[in-house]
Amino acid sequence: MKLKKWLLGEVLDNYDYLRKPLSSMQRASLKGIYPYYGAQGIIDYVADYKCDGEFLLIAEDGENLSSRNAPIAQIAKGKYWVNNHAHIVKNNSHSDLHYICYLLNNLDIAGYVTGSAQPKLSQGNLNKIKIALPSLPTQQKIASILSAYDRLIENNTRRIRLLEQMAENLHKEWFVRFRFPEHEKVEMVNGLPKGWKVEKLGEYANISTGKCNREDAEEDGIYPLFDRSQEIKKSSKWIKDCEAIIVPGEGTSFMPRYYKGKFNLHQRCYCIEPTIKDIGFYLFYSIMLNRKYFLSVATGATVPSLRQNNFTKMKLVIAEFELVKKYNKIASTIALQIDRLKEQNTLLTRQRDLLLPRLMSGKLEVKS
């Protein structure tokens, strides 16, 4: 495969004039349906848009430019707003937009990123990035092959979201709206179905924290390491082997996560380990739907934090146990489907990432 050398600015047109930052206060007063993009993707939704069409968004600043823990480039389609932390570009007659996206996400650009405390990729340096491209038909063919994998991954991801929503909606229907099977036959007492009660979480689960720091993460680890972020890291060690609901002890969302098996845990994350069989998913969705409680009890002006007694004293509605078991069985079946889809996505991602460098280097030839 013949490759021609270019500067990135020669094969892309820049549309940075379309971007405009909005403060959180401005966005709060402009809530709507259009995605609001930052350096790493959608961060909000607003009532207006600046871009209409398909563009490539490339991170201008942020720690990820150095760590590369996530893609630095992404395709955006439709109508949306972009802030000043992402460059907006479009392909010209020399390039395919999707091919350039794959290329940038797998290209070493360290020499073009400035600043250590706050890494930055200026428009000038972006345009100077040296690349090598095959013919346009070959770019399009390679992008088409790789995009087929991404479409399968995106389809599985959508199915995962639907399944998660299904389990959550069923929990709301049965345990919030009280429309569980044969609910019409059950007497209401003090606002709850007869036999239901309000109990503290500490009576149904053991609460503990981890011991490690973020620096203990290892790329070649075989066990998940949960810290305060939503990104799951890896560790060669495990400290828990159980069914658990994991909640970050610091932050602003306190989003819980369900996991069963061996894992490592950050010292500022909490492990909620059910002490009763067949109640794990019930507790997980009860906590998920009541996480505003965490914001009400968190302390600290700069970084809101939780303490162990915030968990043990958390009050939850505990339904009649046979109904809880029935729900837990349904949720477990849904979780199994989700796990299978996640495994498929892991395999598809691995296959795509093995193909990508071979296709782009010409080691694996494609017919344009």
Short mmCIF file of N, CA and C in Angstrom, two decimals, residues 135-198:
data_model
loop_
_atom_site.label_atom_id
_atom_site.label_comp_id
_atom_site.label_asym_id
_atom_site.label_seq_id
_atom_site.Cartn_x
_atom_site.Cartn_y
_atom_site.Cartn_z
N SER A 135 -4.40 6.18 -0.53
CA SER A 135 -5.35 6.85 -1.42
C SER A 135 -6.70 6.99 -0.74
N LEU A 136 -7.51 7.94 -1.19
CA LEU A 136 -8.81 8.17 -0.57
C LEU A 136 -9.70 6.92 -0.62
N PRO A 137 -9.78 6.19 -1.77
CA PRO A 137 -10.61 4.97 -1.76
C PRO A 137 -10.13 3.95 -0.73
N THR A 138 -8.82 3.85 -0.53
CA THR A 138 -8.29 2.90 0.46
C THR A 138 -8.64 3.37 1.87
N GLN A 139 -8.54 4.67 2.12
CA GLN A 139 -8.95 5.21 3.42
C GLN A 139 -10.41 4.85 3.71
N GLN A 140 -11.26 5.05 2.70
CA GLN A 140 -12.69 4.80 2.87
C GLN A 140 -12.97 3.33 3.14
N LYS A 141 -12.24 2.44 2.45
CA LYS A 141 -12.44 1.01 2.65
C LYS A 141 -12.00 0.59 4.06
N ILE A 142 -10.85 1.09 4.49
CA ILE A 142 -10.36 0.75 5.83
C ILE A 142 -11.31 1.28 6.90
N ALA A 143 -11.77 2.51 6.72
CA ALA A 143 -12.71 3.10 7.68
C ALA A 143 -14.00 2.31 7.72
N SER A 144 -14.44 1.81 6.56
CA SER A 144 -15.66 1.02 6.50
C SER A 144 -15.52 -0.29 7.28
N ILE A 145 -14.37 -0.95 7.16
CA ILE A 145 -14.11 -2.20 7.88
C ILE A 145 -14.13 -1.96 9.39
N LEU A 146 -13.41 -0.91 9.83
CA LEU A 146 -13.33 -0.61 11.26
C LEU A 146 -14.68 -0.13 11.81
N SER A 147 -15.40 0.62 10.99
CA SER A 147 -16.70 1.14 11.43
C SER A 147 -17.71 0.02 11.63
N ALA A 148 -17.56 -1.08 10.89
CA ALA A 148 -18.47 -2.22 11.06
C ALA A 148 -18.36 -2.77 12.48
N TYR A 149 -17.13 -2.83 12.99
CA TYR A 149 -16.94 -3.27 14.38
C TYR A 149 -17.57 -2.29 15.36
N ASP A 150 -17.36 -0.99 15.08
CA ASP A 150 -17.91 0.03 15.99
C ASP A 150 -19.43 0.03 16.00
N ARG A 151 -20.04 -0.25 14.83
CA ARG A 151 -21.51 -0.31 14.79
C ARG A 151 -22.03 -1.46 15.64
N LEU A 152 -21.35 -2.60 15.60
CA LEU A 152 -21.75 -3.73 16.44
C LEU A 152 -21.59 -3.39 17.92
N ILE A 153 -20.48 -2.72 18.25
CA ILE A 153 -20.24 -2.31 19.64
C ILE A 153 -21.30 -1.32 20.10
N GLU A 154 -21.63 -0.34 19.23
CA GLU A 154 -22.64 0.65 19.58
C GLU A 154 -24.02 0.01 19.75
N ASN A 155 -24.33 -0.96 18.90
CA ASN A 155 -25.61 -1.66 19.00
C ASN A 155 -25.70 -2.42 20.32
N ASN A 156 -24.62 -3.11 20.69
CA ASN A 156 -24.59 -3.82 21.97
C ASN A 156 -24.71 -2.86 23.14
N THR A 157 -24.04 -1.70 23.02
CA THR A 157 -24.09 -0.70 24.09
C THR A 157 -25.50 -0.17 24.27
N ARG A 158 -26.21 0.05 23.16
CA ARG A 158 -27.62 0.48 23.25
C ARG A 158 -28.47 -0.59 23.92
N ARG A 159 -28.23 -1.85 23.58
CA ARG A 159 -28.99 -2.94 24.20
C ARG A 159 -28.70 -3.02 25.70
N ILE A 160 -27.44 -2.77 26.08
CA ILE A 160 -27.07 -2.77 27.50
C ILE A 160 -27.84 -1.68 28.25
N ARG A 161 -27.90 -0.48 27.65
CA ARG A 161 -28.63 0.62 28.29
C ARG A 161 -30.11 0.29 28.44
N LEU A 162 -30.69 -0.34 27.42
CA LEU A 162 -32.11 -0.71 27.48
C LEU A 162 -32.37 -1.74 28.58
N LEU A 163 -31.47 -2.71 28.69
CA LEU A 163 -31.62 -3.74 29.72
C LEU A 163 -31.47 -3.14 31.12
N GLU A 164 -30.49 -2.24 31.28
CA GLU A 164 -30.32 -1.57 32.57
C GLU A 164 -31.56 -0.76 32.93
N GLN A 165 -32.11 -0.08 31.92
CA GLN A 165 -33.32 0.72 32.15
C GLN A 165 -34.51 -0.17 32.49
N MET A 166 -34.54 -1.36 31.88
CA MET A 166 -35.63 -2.30 32.15
C MET A 166 -35.62 -2.72 33.62
N ALA A 167 -34.44 -3.07 34.15
CA ALA A 167 -34.34 -3.48 35.55
C ALA A 167 -34.70 -2.33 36.49
N GLU A 168 -34.26 -1.13 36.13
CA GLU A 168 -34.55 0.04 36.97
C GLU A 168 -36.04 0.37 36.95
N ASN A 169 -36.64 0.32 35.74
CA ASN A 169 -38.07 0.64 35.63
C ASN A 169 -38.94 -0.37 36.38
N LEU A 170 -38.53 -1.64 36.34
CA LEU A 170 -39.29 -2.66 37.06
C LEU A 170 -39.22 -2.41 38.57
N HIS A 171 -38.04 -2.00 39.05
CA HIS A 171 -37.89 -1.67 40.47
C HIS A 171 -38.81 -0.51 40.85
N LYS A 172 -38.85 0.52 40.00
CA LYS A 172 -39.73 1.66 40.27
C LYS A 172 -41.19 1.22 40.29
N GLU A 173 -41.56 0.39 39.31
CA GLU A 173 -42.95 -0.04 39.21
C GLU A 173 -43.39 -0.83 40.44
N TRP A 174 -42.55 -1.74 40.91
CA TRP A 174 -42.93 -2.60 42.03
C TRP A 174 -42.75 -1.93 43.39
N PHE A 175 -41.63 -1.21 43.56
CA PHE A 175 -41.25 -0.79 44.91
C PHE A 175 -41.36 0.72 45.16
N VAL A 176 -41.66 1.49 44.12
CA VAL A 176 -41.89 2.93 44.29
C VAL A 176 -43.36 3.26 44.04
N ARG A 177 -43.88 2.73 42.92
CA ARG A 177 -45.29 2.99 42.59
C ARG A 177 -46.21 1.92 43.22
N PHE A 178 -45.61 0.86 43.76
CA PHE A 178 -46.34 -0.22 44.44
C PHE A 178 -47.29 -0.98 43.51
N ARG A 179 -46.92 -1.05 42.23
CA ARG A 179 -47.74 -1.83 41.28
C ARG A 179 -47.06 -3.17 41.02
N PHE A 180 -46.87 -3.93 42.07
CA PHE A 180 -46.25 -5.25 41.98
C PHE A 180 -47.35 -6.29 41.72
N PRO A 181 -46.99 -7.53 41.37
CA PRO A 181 -48.00 -8.55 41.10
C PRO A 181 -48.98 -8.72 42.26
N GLU A 182 -50.28 -8.65 41.93
CA GLU A 182 -51.37 -8.81 42.90
C GLU A 182 -51.37 -7.71 43.97
N HIS A 183 -50.89 -6.54 43.61
CA HIS A 183 -50.84 -5.42 44.57
C HIS A 183 -52.23 -5.01 45.04
N GLU A 184 -53.22 -5.23 44.15
CA GLU A 184 -54.58 -4.81 44.50
C GLU A 184 -55.16 -5.60 45.68
N LYS A 185 -54.54 -6.72 46.00
CA LYS A 185 -55.02 -7.55 47.11
C LYS A 185 -54.33 -7.21 48.44
N VAL A 186 -53.34 -6.29 48.38
CA VAL A 186 -52.54 -6.00 49.58
C VAL A 186 -53.02 -4.71 50.24
N GLU A 187 -53.21 -4.76 51.53
CA GLU A 187 -53.64 -3.60 52.31
C GLU A 187 -52.48 -2.61 52.49
N MET A 188 -52.78 -1.32 52.43
CA MET A 188 -51.79 -0.28 52.67
C MET A 188 -51.84 0.14 54.13
N VAL A 189 -50.66 0.21 54.76
CA VAL A 189 -50.56 0.61 56.16
C VAL A 189 -49.50 1.71 56.29
N ASN A 190 -49.93 2.88 56.73
CA ASN A 190 -49.02 4.03 56.89
C ASN A 190 -48.23 4.33 55.60
N GLY A 191 -48.93 4.24 54.47
CA GLY A 191 -48.32 4.61 53.19
C GLY A 191 -47.50 3.53 52.53
N LEU A 192 -47.41 2.33 53.18
CA LEU A 192 -46.66 1.21 52.61
C LEU A 192 -47.53 -0.02 52.55
N PRO A 193 -47.28 -0.92 51.59
CA PRO A 193 -48.00 -2.19 51.60
C PRO A 193 -47.76 -2.93 52.91
N LYS A 194 -48.76 -3.62 53.38
CA LYS A 194 -48.67 -4.33 54.65
C LYS A 194 -47.51 -5.33 54.61
N GLY A 195 -46.69 -5.34 55.66
CA GLY A 195 -45.54 -6.22 55.72
C GLY A 195 -44.24 -5.55 55.29
N TRP A 196 -44.35 -4.39 54.62
CA TRP A 196 -43.16 -3.65 54.22
C TRP A 196 -42.73 -2.74 55.39
N LYS A 197 -41.45 -2.36 55.39
CA LYS A 197 -40.96 -1.51 56.47
C LYS A 197 -39.79 -0.64 55.99
N VAL A 198 -39.52 0.38 56.75
CA VAL A 198 -38.36 1.25 56.49
C VAL A 198 -37.25 0.84 57.44
#
